[in-house]
Short mmCIF file of C-alpha atoms and ligand atoms in Angstrom, two decimals:
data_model
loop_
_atom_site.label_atom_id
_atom_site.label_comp_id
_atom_site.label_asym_id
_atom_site.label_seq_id
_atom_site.Cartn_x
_atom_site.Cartn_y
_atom_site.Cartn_z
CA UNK A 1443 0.00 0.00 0.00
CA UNK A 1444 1.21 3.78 -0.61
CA UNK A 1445 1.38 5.60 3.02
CA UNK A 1446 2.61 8.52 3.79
CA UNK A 1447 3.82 9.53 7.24
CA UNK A 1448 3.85 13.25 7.93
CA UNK A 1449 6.96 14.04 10.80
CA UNK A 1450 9.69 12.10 10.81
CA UNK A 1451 10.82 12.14 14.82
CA UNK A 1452 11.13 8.87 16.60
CA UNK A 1453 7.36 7.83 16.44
CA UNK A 1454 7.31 8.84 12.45
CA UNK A 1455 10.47 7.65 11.24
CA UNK A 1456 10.30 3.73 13.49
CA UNK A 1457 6.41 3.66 11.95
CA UNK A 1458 7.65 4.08 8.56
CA UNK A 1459 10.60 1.84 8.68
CA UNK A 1460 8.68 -1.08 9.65
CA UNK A 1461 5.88 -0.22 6.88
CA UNK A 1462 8.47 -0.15 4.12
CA UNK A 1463 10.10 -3.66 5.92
CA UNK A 1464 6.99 -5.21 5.42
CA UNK A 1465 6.30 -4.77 2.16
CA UNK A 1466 4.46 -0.76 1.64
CA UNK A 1467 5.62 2.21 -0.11
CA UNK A 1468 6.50 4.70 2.39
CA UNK A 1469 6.99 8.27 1.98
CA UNK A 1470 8.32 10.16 5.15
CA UNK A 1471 7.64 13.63 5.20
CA UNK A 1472 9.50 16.48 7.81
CA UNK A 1473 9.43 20.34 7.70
CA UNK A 1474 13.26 19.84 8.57
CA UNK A 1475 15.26 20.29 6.11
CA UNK A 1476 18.64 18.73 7.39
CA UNK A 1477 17.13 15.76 8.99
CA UNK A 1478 15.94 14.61 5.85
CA UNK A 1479 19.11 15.34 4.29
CA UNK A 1480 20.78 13.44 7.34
CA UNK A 1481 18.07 10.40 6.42
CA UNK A 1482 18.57 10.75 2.50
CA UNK A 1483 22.35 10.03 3.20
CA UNK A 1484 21.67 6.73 5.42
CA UNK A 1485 22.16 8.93 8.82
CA UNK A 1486 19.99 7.90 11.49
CA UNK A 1487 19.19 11.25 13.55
CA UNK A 1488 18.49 9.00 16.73
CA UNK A 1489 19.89 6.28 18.68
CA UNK A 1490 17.50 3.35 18.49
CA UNK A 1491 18.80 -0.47 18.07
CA UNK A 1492 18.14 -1.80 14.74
CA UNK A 1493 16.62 1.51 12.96
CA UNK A 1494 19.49 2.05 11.28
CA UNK A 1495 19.67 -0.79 9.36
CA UNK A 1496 15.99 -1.40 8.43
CA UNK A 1497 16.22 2.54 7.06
CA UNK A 1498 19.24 2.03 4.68
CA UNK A 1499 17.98 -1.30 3.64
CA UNK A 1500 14.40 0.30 2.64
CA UNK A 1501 15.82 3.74 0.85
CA UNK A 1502 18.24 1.57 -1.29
CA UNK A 1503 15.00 -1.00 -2.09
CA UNK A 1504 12.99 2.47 -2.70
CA UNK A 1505 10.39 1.59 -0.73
CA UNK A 1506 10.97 4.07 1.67
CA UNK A 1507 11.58 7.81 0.40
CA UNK A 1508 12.01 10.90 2.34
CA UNK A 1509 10.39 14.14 1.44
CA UNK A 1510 10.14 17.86 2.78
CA UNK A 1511 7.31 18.80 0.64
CA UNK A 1512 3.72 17.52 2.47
CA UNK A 1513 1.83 18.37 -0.43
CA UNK A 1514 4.09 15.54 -2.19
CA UNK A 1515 3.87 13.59 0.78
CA UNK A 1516 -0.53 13.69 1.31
CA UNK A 1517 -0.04 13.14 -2.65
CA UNK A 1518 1.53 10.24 -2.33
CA UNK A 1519 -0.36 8.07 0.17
CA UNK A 1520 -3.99 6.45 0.50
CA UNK A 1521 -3.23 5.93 4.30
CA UNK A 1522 -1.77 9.57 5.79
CA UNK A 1523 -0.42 9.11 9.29
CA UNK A 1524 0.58 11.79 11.41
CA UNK A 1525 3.14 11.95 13.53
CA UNK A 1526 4.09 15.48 14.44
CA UNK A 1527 4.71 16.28 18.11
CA UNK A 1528 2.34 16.87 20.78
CA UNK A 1529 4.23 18.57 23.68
CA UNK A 1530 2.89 19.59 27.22
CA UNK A 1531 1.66 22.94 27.38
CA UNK A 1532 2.52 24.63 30.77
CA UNK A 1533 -0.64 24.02 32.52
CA UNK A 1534 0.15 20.14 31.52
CA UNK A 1535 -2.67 19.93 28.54
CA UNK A 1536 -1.63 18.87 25.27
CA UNK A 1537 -0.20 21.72 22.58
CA UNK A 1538 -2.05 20.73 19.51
CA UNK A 1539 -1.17 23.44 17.16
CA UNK A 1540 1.24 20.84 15.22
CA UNK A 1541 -1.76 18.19 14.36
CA UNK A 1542 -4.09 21.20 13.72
CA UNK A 1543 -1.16 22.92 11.18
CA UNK A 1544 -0.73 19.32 9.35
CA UNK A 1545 -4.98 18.93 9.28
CA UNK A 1546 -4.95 22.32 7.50
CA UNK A 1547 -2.10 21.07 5.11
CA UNK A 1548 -4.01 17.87 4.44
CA UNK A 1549 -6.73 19.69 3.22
CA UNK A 1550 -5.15 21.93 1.10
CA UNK A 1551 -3.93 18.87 -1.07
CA UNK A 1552 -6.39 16.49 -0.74
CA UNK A 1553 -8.19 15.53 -3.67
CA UNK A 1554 -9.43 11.95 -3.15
CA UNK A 1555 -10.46 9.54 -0.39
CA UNK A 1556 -8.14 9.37 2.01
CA UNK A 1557 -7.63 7.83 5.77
CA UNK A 1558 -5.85 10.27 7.62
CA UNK A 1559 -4.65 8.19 10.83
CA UNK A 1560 -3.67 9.87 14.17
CA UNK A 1561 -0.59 8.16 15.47
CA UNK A 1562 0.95 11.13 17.74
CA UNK A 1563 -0.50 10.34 21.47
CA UNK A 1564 -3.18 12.89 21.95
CA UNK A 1565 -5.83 13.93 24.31
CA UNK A 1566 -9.74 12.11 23.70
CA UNK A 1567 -11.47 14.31 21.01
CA UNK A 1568 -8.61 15.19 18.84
CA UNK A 1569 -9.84 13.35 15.99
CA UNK A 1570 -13.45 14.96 16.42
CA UNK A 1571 -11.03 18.12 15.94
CA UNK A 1572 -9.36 16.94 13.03
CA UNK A 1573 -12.19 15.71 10.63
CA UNK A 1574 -14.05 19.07 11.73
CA UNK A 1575 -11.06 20.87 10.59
CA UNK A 1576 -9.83 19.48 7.33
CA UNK A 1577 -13.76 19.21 6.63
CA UNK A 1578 -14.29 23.11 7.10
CA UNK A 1579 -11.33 23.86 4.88
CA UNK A 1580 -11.94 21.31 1.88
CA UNK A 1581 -15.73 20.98 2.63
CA UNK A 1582 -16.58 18.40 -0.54
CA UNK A 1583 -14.20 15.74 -0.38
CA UNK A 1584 -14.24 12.22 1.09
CA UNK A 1585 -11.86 11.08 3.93
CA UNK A 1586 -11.87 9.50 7.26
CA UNK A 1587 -9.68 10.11 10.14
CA UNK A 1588 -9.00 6.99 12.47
CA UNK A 1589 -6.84 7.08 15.82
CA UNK A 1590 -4.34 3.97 15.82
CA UNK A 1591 -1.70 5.13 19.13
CA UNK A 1592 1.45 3.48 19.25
CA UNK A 1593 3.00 1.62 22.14
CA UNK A 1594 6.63 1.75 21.14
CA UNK A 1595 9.10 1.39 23.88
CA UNK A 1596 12.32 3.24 23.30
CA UNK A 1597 15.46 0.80 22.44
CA UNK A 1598 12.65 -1.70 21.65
CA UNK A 1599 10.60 0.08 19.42
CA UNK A 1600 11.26 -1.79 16.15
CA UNK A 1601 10.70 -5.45 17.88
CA UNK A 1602 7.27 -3.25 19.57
CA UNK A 1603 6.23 -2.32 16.09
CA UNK A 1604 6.60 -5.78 14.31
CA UNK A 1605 5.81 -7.88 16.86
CA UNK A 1606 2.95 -5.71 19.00
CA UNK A 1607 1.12 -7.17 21.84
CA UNK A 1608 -1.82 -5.55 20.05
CA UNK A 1609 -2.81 -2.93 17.20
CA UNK A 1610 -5.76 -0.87 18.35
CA UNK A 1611 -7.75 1.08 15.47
CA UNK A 1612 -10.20 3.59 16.70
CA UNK A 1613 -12.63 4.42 13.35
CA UNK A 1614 -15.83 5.27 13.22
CA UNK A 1615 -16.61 4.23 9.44
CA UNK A 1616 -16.48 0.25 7.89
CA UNK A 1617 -14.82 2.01 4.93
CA UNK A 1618 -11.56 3.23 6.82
CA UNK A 1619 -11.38 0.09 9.29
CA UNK A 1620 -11.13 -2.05 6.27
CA UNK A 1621 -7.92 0.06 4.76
CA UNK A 1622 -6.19 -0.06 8.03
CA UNK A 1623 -6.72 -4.02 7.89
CA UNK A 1624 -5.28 -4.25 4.69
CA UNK A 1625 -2.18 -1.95 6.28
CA UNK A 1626 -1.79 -3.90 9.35
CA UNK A 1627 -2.29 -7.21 7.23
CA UNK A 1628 1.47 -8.21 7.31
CA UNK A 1629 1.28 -7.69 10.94
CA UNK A 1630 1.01 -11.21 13.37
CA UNK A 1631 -0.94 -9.48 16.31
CA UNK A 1632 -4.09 -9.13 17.08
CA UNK A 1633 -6.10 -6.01 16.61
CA UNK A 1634 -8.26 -4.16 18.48
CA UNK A 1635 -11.26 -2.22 16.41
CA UNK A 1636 -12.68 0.55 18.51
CA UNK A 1637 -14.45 3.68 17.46
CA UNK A 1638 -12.27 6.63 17.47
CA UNK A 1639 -12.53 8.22 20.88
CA UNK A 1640 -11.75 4.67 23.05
CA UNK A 1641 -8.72 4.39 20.79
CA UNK A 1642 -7.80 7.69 22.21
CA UNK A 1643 -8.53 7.13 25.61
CA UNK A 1644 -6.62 3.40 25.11
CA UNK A 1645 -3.34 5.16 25.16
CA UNK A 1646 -3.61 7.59 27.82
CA UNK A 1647 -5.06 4.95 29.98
CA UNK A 1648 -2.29 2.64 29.50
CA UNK A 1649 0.52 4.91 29.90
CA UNK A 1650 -1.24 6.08 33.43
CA UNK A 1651 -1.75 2.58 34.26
CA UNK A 1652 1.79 1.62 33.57
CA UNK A 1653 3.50 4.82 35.52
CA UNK A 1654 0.69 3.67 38.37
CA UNK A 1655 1.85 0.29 38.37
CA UNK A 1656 5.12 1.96 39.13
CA UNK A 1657 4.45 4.59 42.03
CA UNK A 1658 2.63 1.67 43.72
CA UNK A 1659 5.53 -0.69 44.39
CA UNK A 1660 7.49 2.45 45.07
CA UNK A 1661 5.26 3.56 47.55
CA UNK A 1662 5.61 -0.12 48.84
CA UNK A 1663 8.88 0.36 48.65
CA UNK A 1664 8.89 2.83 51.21
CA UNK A 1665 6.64 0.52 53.93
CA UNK A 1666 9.48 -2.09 53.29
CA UNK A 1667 11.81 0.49 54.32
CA UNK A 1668 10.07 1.37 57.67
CA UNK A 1669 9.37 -2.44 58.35
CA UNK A 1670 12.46 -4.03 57.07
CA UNK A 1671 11.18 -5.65 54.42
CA UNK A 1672 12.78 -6.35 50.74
CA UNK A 1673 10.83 -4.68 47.83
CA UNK A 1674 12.50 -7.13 45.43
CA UNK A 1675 10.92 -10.24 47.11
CA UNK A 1676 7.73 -8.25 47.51
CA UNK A 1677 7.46 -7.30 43.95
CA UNK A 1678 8.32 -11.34 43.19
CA UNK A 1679 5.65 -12.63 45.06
CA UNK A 1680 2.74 -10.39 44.11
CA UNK A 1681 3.93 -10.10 40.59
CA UNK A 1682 3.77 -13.96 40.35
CA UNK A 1683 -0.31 -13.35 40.67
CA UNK A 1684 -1.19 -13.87 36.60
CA UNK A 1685 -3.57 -10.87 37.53
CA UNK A 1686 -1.05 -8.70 38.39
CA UNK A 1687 2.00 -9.69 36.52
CA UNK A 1688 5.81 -8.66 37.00
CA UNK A 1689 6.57 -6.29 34.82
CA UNK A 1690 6.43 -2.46 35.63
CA UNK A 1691 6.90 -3.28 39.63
CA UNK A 1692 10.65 -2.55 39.79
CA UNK A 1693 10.82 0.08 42.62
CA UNK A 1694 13.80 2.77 42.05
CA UNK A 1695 14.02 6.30 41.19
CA UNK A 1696 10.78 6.70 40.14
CA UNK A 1697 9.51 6.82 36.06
CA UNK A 1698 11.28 9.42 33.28
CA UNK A 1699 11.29 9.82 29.73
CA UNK A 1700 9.11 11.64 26.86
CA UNK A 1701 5.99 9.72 27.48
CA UNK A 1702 5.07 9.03 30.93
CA UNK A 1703 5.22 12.59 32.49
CA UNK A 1704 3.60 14.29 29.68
CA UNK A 1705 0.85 11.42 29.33
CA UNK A 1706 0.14 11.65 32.70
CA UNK A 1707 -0.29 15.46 32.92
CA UNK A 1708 -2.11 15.22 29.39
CA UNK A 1709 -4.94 12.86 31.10
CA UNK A 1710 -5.07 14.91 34.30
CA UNK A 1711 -5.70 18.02 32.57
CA UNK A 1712 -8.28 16.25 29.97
CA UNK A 1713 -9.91 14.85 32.41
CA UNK A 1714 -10.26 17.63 34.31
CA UNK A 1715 -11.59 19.92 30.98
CA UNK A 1716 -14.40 17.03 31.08
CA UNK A 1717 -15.19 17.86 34.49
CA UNK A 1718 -14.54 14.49 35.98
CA UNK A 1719 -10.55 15.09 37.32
CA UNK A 1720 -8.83 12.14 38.19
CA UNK A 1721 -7.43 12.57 41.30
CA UNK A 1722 -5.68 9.12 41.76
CA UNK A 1723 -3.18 10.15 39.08
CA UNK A 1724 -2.01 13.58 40.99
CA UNK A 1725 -1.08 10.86 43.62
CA UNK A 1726 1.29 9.02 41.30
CA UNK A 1727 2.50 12.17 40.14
CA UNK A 1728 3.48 12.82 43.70
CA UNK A 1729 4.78 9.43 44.52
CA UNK A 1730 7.59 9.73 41.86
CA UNK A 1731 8.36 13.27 42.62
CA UNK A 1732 9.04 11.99 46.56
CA UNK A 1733 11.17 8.95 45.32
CA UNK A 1734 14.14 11.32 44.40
CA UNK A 1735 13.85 13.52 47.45
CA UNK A 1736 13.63 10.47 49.69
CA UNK A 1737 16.61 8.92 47.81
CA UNK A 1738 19.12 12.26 48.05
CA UNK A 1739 17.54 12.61 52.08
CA UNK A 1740 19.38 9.22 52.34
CA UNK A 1741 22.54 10.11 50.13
CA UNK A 1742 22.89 13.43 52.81
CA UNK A 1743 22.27 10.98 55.87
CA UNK A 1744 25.48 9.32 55.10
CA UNK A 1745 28.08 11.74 53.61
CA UNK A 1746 25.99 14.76 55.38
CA UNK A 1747 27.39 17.87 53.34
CA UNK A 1748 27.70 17.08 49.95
CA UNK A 1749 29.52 20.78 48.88
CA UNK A 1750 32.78 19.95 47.18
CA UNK A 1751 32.57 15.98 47.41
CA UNK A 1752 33.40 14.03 44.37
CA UNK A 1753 30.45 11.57 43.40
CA UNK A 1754 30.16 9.31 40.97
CA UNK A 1755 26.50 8.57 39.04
CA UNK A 1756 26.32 5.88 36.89
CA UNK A 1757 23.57 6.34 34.33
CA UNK A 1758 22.28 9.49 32.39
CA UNK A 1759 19.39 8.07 30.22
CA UNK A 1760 15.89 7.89 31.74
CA UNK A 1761 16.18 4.26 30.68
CA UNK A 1762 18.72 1.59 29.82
CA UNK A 1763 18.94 0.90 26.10
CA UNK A 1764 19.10 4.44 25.15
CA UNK A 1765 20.57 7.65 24.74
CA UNK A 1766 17.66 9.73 25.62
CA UNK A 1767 18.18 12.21 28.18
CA UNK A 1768 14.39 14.34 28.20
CA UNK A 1769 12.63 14.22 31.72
CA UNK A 1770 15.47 11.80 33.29
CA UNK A 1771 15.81 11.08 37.00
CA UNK A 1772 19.19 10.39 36.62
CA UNK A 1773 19.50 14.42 35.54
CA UNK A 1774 17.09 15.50 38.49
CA UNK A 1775 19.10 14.05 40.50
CA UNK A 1776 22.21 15.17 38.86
CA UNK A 1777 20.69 18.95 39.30
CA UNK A 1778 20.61 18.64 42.96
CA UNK A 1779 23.60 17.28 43.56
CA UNK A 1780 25.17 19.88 41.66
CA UNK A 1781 22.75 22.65 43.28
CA UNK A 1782 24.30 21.51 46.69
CA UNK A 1783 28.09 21.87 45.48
CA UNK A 1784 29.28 18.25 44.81
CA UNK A 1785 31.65 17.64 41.88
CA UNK A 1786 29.59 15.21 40.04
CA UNK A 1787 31.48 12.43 37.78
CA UNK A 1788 29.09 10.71 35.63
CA UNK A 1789 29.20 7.91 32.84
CA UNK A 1790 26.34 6.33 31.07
CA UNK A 1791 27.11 3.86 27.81
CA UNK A 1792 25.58 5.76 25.15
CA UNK A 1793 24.08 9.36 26.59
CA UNK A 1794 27.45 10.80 27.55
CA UNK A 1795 28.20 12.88 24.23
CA UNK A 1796 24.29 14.14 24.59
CA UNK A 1797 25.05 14.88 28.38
CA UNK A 1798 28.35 16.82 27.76
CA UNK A 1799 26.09 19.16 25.06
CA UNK A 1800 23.63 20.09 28.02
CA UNK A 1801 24.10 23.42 30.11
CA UNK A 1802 24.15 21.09 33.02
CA UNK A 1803 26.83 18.66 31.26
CA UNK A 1804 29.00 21.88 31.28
CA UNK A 1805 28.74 21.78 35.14
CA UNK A 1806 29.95 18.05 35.54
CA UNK A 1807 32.39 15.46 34.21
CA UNK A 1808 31.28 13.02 31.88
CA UNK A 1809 33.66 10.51 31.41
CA UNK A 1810 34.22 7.11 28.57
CA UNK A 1811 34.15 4.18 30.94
CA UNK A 1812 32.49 3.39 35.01
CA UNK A 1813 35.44 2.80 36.57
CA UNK A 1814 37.05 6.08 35.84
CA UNK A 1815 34.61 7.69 37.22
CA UNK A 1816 34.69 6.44 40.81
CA UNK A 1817 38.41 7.47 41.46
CA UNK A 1818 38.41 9.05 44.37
CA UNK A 1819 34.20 9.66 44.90
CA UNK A 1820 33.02 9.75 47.96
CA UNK A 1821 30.38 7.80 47.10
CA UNK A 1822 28.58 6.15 43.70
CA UNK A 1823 25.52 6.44 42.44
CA UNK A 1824 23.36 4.45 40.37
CA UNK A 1825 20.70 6.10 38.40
CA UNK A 1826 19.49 4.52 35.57
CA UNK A 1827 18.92 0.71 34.98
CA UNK A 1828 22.13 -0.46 32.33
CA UNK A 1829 22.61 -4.00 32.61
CA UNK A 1830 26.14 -3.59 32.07
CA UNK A 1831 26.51 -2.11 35.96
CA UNK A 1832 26.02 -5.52 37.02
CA UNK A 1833 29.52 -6.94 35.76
CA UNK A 1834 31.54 -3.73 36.85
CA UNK A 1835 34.52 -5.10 38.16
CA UNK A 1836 33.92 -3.98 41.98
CA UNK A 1837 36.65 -4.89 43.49
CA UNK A 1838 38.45 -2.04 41.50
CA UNK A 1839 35.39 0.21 42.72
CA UNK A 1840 36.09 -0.19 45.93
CA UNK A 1841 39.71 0.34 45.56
CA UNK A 1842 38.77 3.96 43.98
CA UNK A 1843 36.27 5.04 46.19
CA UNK A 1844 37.18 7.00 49.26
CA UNK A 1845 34.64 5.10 51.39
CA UNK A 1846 32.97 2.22 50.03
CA UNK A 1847 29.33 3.58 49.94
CA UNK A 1848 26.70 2.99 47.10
CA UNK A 1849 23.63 4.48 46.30
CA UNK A 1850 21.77 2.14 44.42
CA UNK A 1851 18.73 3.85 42.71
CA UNK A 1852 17.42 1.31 40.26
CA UNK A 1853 18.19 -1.95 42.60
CA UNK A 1854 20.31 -3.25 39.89
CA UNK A 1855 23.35 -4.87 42.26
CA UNK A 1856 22.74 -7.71 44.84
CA UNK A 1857 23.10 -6.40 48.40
CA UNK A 1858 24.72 -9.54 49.82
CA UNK A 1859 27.50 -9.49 47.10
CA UNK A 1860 27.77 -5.68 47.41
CA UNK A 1861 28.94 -6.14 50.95
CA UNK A 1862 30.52 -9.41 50.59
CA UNK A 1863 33.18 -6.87 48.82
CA UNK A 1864 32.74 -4.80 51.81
CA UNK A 1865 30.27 -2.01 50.54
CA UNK A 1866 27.76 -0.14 52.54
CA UNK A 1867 24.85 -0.46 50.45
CA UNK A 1868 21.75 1.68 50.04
CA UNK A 1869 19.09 0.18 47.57
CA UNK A 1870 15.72 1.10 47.43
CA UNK A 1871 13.30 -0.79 49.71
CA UNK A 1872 15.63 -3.26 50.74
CA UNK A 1873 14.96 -3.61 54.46
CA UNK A 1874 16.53 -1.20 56.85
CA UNK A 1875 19.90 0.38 55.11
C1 UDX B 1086 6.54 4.10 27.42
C2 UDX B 1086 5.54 2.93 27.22
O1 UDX B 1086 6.08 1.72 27.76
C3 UDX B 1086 5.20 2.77 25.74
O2 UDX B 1086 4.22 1.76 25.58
C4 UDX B 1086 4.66 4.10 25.23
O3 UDX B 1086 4.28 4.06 23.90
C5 UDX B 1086 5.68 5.20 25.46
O4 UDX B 1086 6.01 5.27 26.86
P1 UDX B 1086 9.17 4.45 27.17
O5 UDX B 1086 8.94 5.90 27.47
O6 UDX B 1086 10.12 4.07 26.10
O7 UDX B 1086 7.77 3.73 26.81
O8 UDX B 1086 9.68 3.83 28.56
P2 UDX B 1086 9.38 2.57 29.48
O9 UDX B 1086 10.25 1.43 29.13
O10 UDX B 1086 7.94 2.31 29.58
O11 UDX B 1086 9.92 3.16 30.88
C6 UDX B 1086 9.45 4.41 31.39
C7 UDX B 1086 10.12 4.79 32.68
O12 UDX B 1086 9.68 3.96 33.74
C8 UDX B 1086 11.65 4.70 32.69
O13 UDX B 1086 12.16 5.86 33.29
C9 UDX B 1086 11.96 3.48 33.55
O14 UDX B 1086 13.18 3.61 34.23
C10 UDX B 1086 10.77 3.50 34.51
N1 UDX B 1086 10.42 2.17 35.06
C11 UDX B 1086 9.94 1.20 34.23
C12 UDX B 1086 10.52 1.93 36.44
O15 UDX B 1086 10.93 2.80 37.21
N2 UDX B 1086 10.13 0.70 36.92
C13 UDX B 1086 9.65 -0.28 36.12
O16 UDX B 1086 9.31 -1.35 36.64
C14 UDX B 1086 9.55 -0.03 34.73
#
């Protein structure tokens, strides 16, 4: 099938990828002119495992073309996705004025029947918006518009979007539900057919459900602490209920990155414009904040000043797996620790160079490799959850440090082995520290 994919960012440029990998004519389409040129020239703008490839391997099989011109681009397509961003106003609703800007462009080209699909996460209603919208400015041509949200993870998002646990199409016409079976044919998951508003509502409730899962172990987390409990075990044995399942109840630092914080203010302040606010979602909001302040309330217990002491962070990504620094504990954290004086050493396997480009890099040390970056701390941190921590060498950790004290933020390390090589260990939730 010919579909066209209007913004090329992470969402836009995975989605079309996969489309061309499985057998459609993509074209990509971005108002920026030098990350197309970057794309055109096999360049992959963002760090995401296995993009790269399945973009080189598509442009040079020309099933997947890059354009800046949308009317090209809406020209092109029988499916239109778009894709543009949807950032957090200040007052936490959604800024629309990108998907509004691309409905006006749609209609300004379209000619024929098309089905424009939103795939940017956006608040219930939008699509309402967006039919009303490219109707009152082309007023006699046919189209639908359909809400299909994605559920990529970041550093899994091209094994999320061939291999979903589910596709969910929100459309309110057999017509346009039948085209976006025929694009999701290729596809082995099952699919979801909604009408357009539950579609909406699909995403933002599973994003909310997903951070919730996460403040409530770490608010359990925090009753294991005052009772001497371990979170880990805790998390084991009511995760091992098929109801409630594993996943999403590792306590830590508390949930980052471009979706979770923005969804959750997004259905707050939705919710709240259709009179009905959901109040149990301020609480998870809350819970998170208090996880850093608790953590750093335990860092100043033990080294009590922190103003000119050396301290090591491993981790700068709001997850492992990527190089994405935007709404990161690990640089809240960071941010404090600076704002209190301490000379903060920091490494992180692939965010470094990002860090080092930051006004707040500029205050710190970002160094190439873990160990270096404990000579001589006072103390290390661990901030985000890299595998790779796990197989530091530690007995060469200990030998840098100044005292042998860790912070352990994402309960990566095992406590008995930590202080079988004679650490004092601080994890989250793991009994008394
Ligand atoms: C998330 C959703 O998973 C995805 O479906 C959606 O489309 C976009 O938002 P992503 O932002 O890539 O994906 O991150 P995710 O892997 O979900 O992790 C989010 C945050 O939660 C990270 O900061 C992570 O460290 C934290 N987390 C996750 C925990 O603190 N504990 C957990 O058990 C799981």
């Amino acid at each position: 099938m010919k579909i066209t994919i209007i913004g090329s960012g992470y969402v836009g440029l995975t989605t079309g990828a996969c489309f061309a990998e499985v057998g459609h004519e993509v074209m990509c389409v971005d108002n920026n002119e030098e990350k197309i040129k970057t794309l055109l020239a096999g360049d992959i703008p963002i760090y995401e495992p296995g993009l790269e490839e399945l973009v080189v391997k598509n442009v040079a099989s020309g099933r997947l073309k890059f354009t800046t011109n949308t009317g090209e681009g809406v020209s092109h397509g029988e499916v239109v996705f778009i894709a543009v961003p949807t950032p957090p106003q200040p007052d936490g609703s959604v800024d629309l004025r990108f998907i509004e800007k691309v409905a006006r462009e749609i209609a300004d080209v379209i000619e024929d029947y098309k089905v424009i699909v939103d795939k940017s996460t956006v608040p219930v209603k939008t699509g309402e918006k967006v039919a009303e919208t490219i109707s009152r400015y082309k007023p006699n041509v046919e189209f639908d518009v359909v809400s299909n949200p994605e559920f990529l993870r970041e550093g899994c998002a091209v094994d999320d979007l061939l291999k979903p646990d589910r596709i969910v199409i929100g459309a309110n016409s057999d017509r346009a539900m039948a085209v976006m079976q025929r694009v999701y044919e290729p596809f082995v998951a099952p699919v979801l057919a909604t009408d357009i508003n539950s579609a909406e509502l699909i995403k933002h409730a599973a994003n909310s459900f997903l951070a919730l899962k996460i403040s409530y172990i770490n608010a359990v987390s925090v009753i294991c602490e005052a009772s001497g409990a371990d979170v880990e075990q805790v998390a084991e044995g009511i995760g091992m209920d098929k109801r409630i399942g594993r996943h999403f109840l590792n306590a830590g630092l508390g949930y980052g990155g471009s979706c979770f914080p923005k969804d959750l203010k997004a259905f707050i302040a939705i919710s709240e414009e259709l009179g009905q606010p959901f109040n149990l979602l301020k609480e998870v909001e809350t819970i998170n904040a208090d996880q850093l302040d608790r953590f750093i309330k335990k860092i100043r217990e033990s080294l009590w000043v922190l103003d000119d002491k050396k301290i090591a962070v491993w981790g700068l990504a709001f997850k492992q797996n990527t190089d994405d620094l935007r709404e990161s504990v690990a640089i809240r954290l960071i941010e404090q620790l600076v704002a209190e004086g301490a000379n903060v050493v920091a490494y992180d396997p692939k965010a470094g160079e990002n860090m080092r480009r930051t006004e707040l890099g500029e205050k710190i040390t970002v160094v190439d490799d873990p160990i270096s970056a404990t000579e001589q701390a006072e103390a290390l941190i661990i901030a985000t959850e890299w595998p790779e921590f796990q197989t530091v060498d530690f007995a060469k950790v200990k030998e840098n440090l100044i005292a042998p004290l860790i912070f352990d933020g994402r309960n990566l390390l095992d406590p008995k082995s930590m202080k079988s090589h004679g650490f004092s260990y601080h994890g989250i939730g793991r009994g008394r520290s």
